[in-house]
Structures are given as structure tokens and as C-alpha cells.
Amino acid sequence: MDEKKKVILKLEHISQSYVVNSQVKDAVEDVSLEVYDNEFLVILGPGHCGKTVLMNIIAGLEKPVGGAVYLDGEQVEGSDKRIGMVFQSLALMPWKTVMANVEFGPEVAGVPKEERRKTAQKYIDLVGLKGFEKSYPHELSGGMKQRVGIARAYTNNPEILLMDEPFGQLDAQTRYAMEEEVLRIWEKEKRTIIFVTNNIEEAVYLGDRIVLLSNCPAKVKEIYDLKNLARPRNTTDPEFLRIRTEISDNTDLAL
Ligand SMILES: Nc1ncnc2c1ncn2[C@@H]1O[C@H](COP(=O)(O)OP(=O)(O)OP(=O)(O)O)[C@@H](O)[C@H]1O
Ligand SMILES: [Mg+2]
């Protein structure tokens, strides 16, 4: 990574555990990580290894038992509007239209209607949903709902966007299309993205760096720097396949 790159987010010795049936269960163990401004960072780990727990901690939705999160050098405690999340479960409001879902954040924050509509429309257009402003979530395909989730997160204008397995529920073809979409949006509107996946190919296709987590509890096993792998990437390129195999050989479980 370029030495001049600015660290925007820092995780220091993050640990999380829960008491389940009177037994302590560790979900995240001593995760330390620096995230650079505007990078596309992928967190790759097997199912149930603690990825969502880690994202919830970064988003301030739960408090770790140990360690701290720093944004722009200041400790983050509780949720912070500079950190946005595209949830694994999407969490769109089914009774609200696309526009109402996307403008919900600024509406709650008290942004005047005209201003929030303008911002929401910009991101609805950017994700390719122009013309669907008045549609309801049940009228949309899986990929379109994901686009709504992405537009909603961008409309809150976060510095850091957390995407927790956003394409896990999609069929393979829609998933490829959405991976390209998310890269196109990221190139156009540079933000720091932390993207969670359990799919190695998706990780190598998207990431500037990949943080490989070990299986439960989540620990940083290895960090791969992919900045020399040119974009747009080709999944059949020999270098792509070499990196993919290298990561695959280093994982705890079949990913
Ligand atoms: N509030 C909680 N109380 C008890 N256990 C919890 C709690 N939240 C998470 N866990 C446990 O922590 C572990 C990690 O969960 P997490 O949801 O982070 O996994 P994940 O890596 O996101 O999995 P997936 O790939 O399926 O989304 C799981 O075993 C889960 O049951
Ligand atoms: Mg999860």
C-alpha cells in the first residue's frame, strides 16, 4: 500500500464474546487493523466466524468486550453517521416506496424535503433505479433491492460504507452484475468500503486488500495486498487464479 495513504479507520485489539448457556463463547479475538481512506477492503471469512459481529462493532451497534475503534483518530463510541451499513438482511421498509426508503436517513435527521429528495434522487440514478422511485420493495427483484440498500447507505453520505455480504442471497449471474455495479459506483463516488464476503472469487475480484479471517473466533489470519492486480479484473486471468489458489490454500475451511 502506498506509504502516503491516510489511515481513516483503526481497529485496536477488538475482542467480542457472549455468554451462551453459561459458557463464554468467543466471536472475535484480538482483531487489529488499519483501513485506508478510499480503499476497497474485503473481509473474507467462513460462515458464522464473526464477520457480522465485527461489522456491528465498527458500526457502533454493539460494544466490544475489549479494544477500541478509531475514526479519523478519535474513538468511536455508539453509532456514528460517518459510518454507514448495507445490512446482510437488507432491512428495507416494505410499506415505503424506493424513494421513501432511500431518503429515510436524512428525513429522520431533519433534512428539508427538497434537499433530501435531491440527494436521494442522485443515488437512485447512480445505482440504476431511475423510474422506480415509486415502486415498493416487493415489486423489485433481489438485485434491485440490493441497489436500494446501496443507494440508501450512500444517501446518508458516510465516509465509510460497511457492506455485510450484500450479494449472498443473489443468483450467480445477478451477483456478478452487482459486483461490477458496486465497483462502478465506487470508482465514481470514492468512499472507503469494507465489504464482507465468504466467497474467495468475489474477494479477489473486488478488493484492494483482503483481510482473511480464521474460523471462529474471528482472528486476522493474513492480509493480502492486491493493488498490483489491475482493474477491471478478469476471473480467468492467470494472476487472478494464482492469488485465488494461494488464499484458498490458506483458509481454515473450504470457502
Ligand atoms: N448476541 C449474540 N449472542 C450470542 N452469540 C452471538 C451473538 N451475536 C453473534 N453470536 C455468535 O457469534 C458467532 C459469529 O456470528 P456472526 O453473525 O458474526 O457470523 P458471520 O461470520 O457473520 O456468519 P455468516 O457468514 O453466516 O453471516 C456465531 O456463532 C453467533 O452465533
Ligand atoms: Mg454475517
Short mmCIF file of C-alpha atoms and ligand atoms in Angstrom, two decimals, residues 18 20 25 27 46-53 88 165 198, ligand 1:
data_model
loop_
_atom_site.label_atom_id
_atom_site.label_comp_id
_atom_site.label_asym_id
_atom_site.label_seq_id
_atom_site.Cartn_x
_atom_site.Cartn_y
_atom_site.Cartn_z
CA TYR A 18 -21.00 -13.83 24.58
CA VAL A 20 -24.34 -18.79 25.85
CA LYS A 25 -18.18 -18.09 23.56
CA ALA A 27 -16.75 -14.50 18.46
CA PRO A 46 -16.08 -18.64 6.65
CA GLY A 47 -19.75 -18.70 7.75
CA HIS A 48 -20.54 -17.92 11.41
CA CYS A 49 -16.94 -16.88 12.07
CA GLY A 50 -17.78 -13.45 13.50
CA LYS A 51 -17.87 -11.20 10.42
CA THR A 52 -21.22 -9.59 11.19
CA VAL A 53 -20.24 -9.16 14.83
CA GLN A 88 -26.84 -8.60 5.28
CA GLU A 165 -22.36 -9.98 2.43
CA ASN A 198 -17.30 -15.73 2.31
N1 LIG B 1 -25.81 -11.53 20.54
C1 LIG B 1 -25.23 -12.73 20.45
N2 LIG B 1 -25.32 -13.61 21.46
C2 LIG B 1 -24.71 -14.81 21.38
N3 LIG B 1 -23.98 -15.24 20.32
C3 LIG B 1 -23.87 -14.40 19.30
C4 LIG B 1 -24.48 -13.10 19.29
N4 LIG B 1 -24.16 -12.48 18.11
C5 LIG B 1 -23.41 -13.37 17.42
N5 LIG B 1 -23.23 -14.51 18.12
C6 LIG B 1 -22.43 -15.67 17.67
O1 LIG B 1 -21.19 -15.25 17.19
C7 LIG B 1 -20.77 -16.07 16.09
C8 LIG B 1 -20.44 -15.20 14.91
O2 LIG B 1 -21.65 -14.67 14.37
P1 LIG B 1 -21.68 -13.73 13.09
O3 LIG B 1 -23.09 -13.40 12.84
O4 LIG B 1 -20.72 -12.61 13.27
O5 LIG B 1 -21.11 -14.70 11.98
P2 LIG B 1 -20.84 -14.38 10.43
O6 LIG B 1 -19.39 -14.62 10.19
O7 LIG B 1 -21.40 -13.06 10.10
O8 LIG B 1 -21.68 -15.54 9.74
P3 LIG B 1 -22.49 -15.54 8.33
O9 LIG B 1 -21.45 -15.78 7.26
O10 LIG B 1 -23.41 -16.68 8.44
O11 LIG B 1 -23.18 -14.22 8.18
C9 LIG B 1 -21.90 -17.05 15.83
O12 LIG B 1 -21.58 -18.28 16.39
C10 LIG B 1 -23.10 -16.42 16.52
O13 LIG B 1 -24.00 -17.38 16.96
#
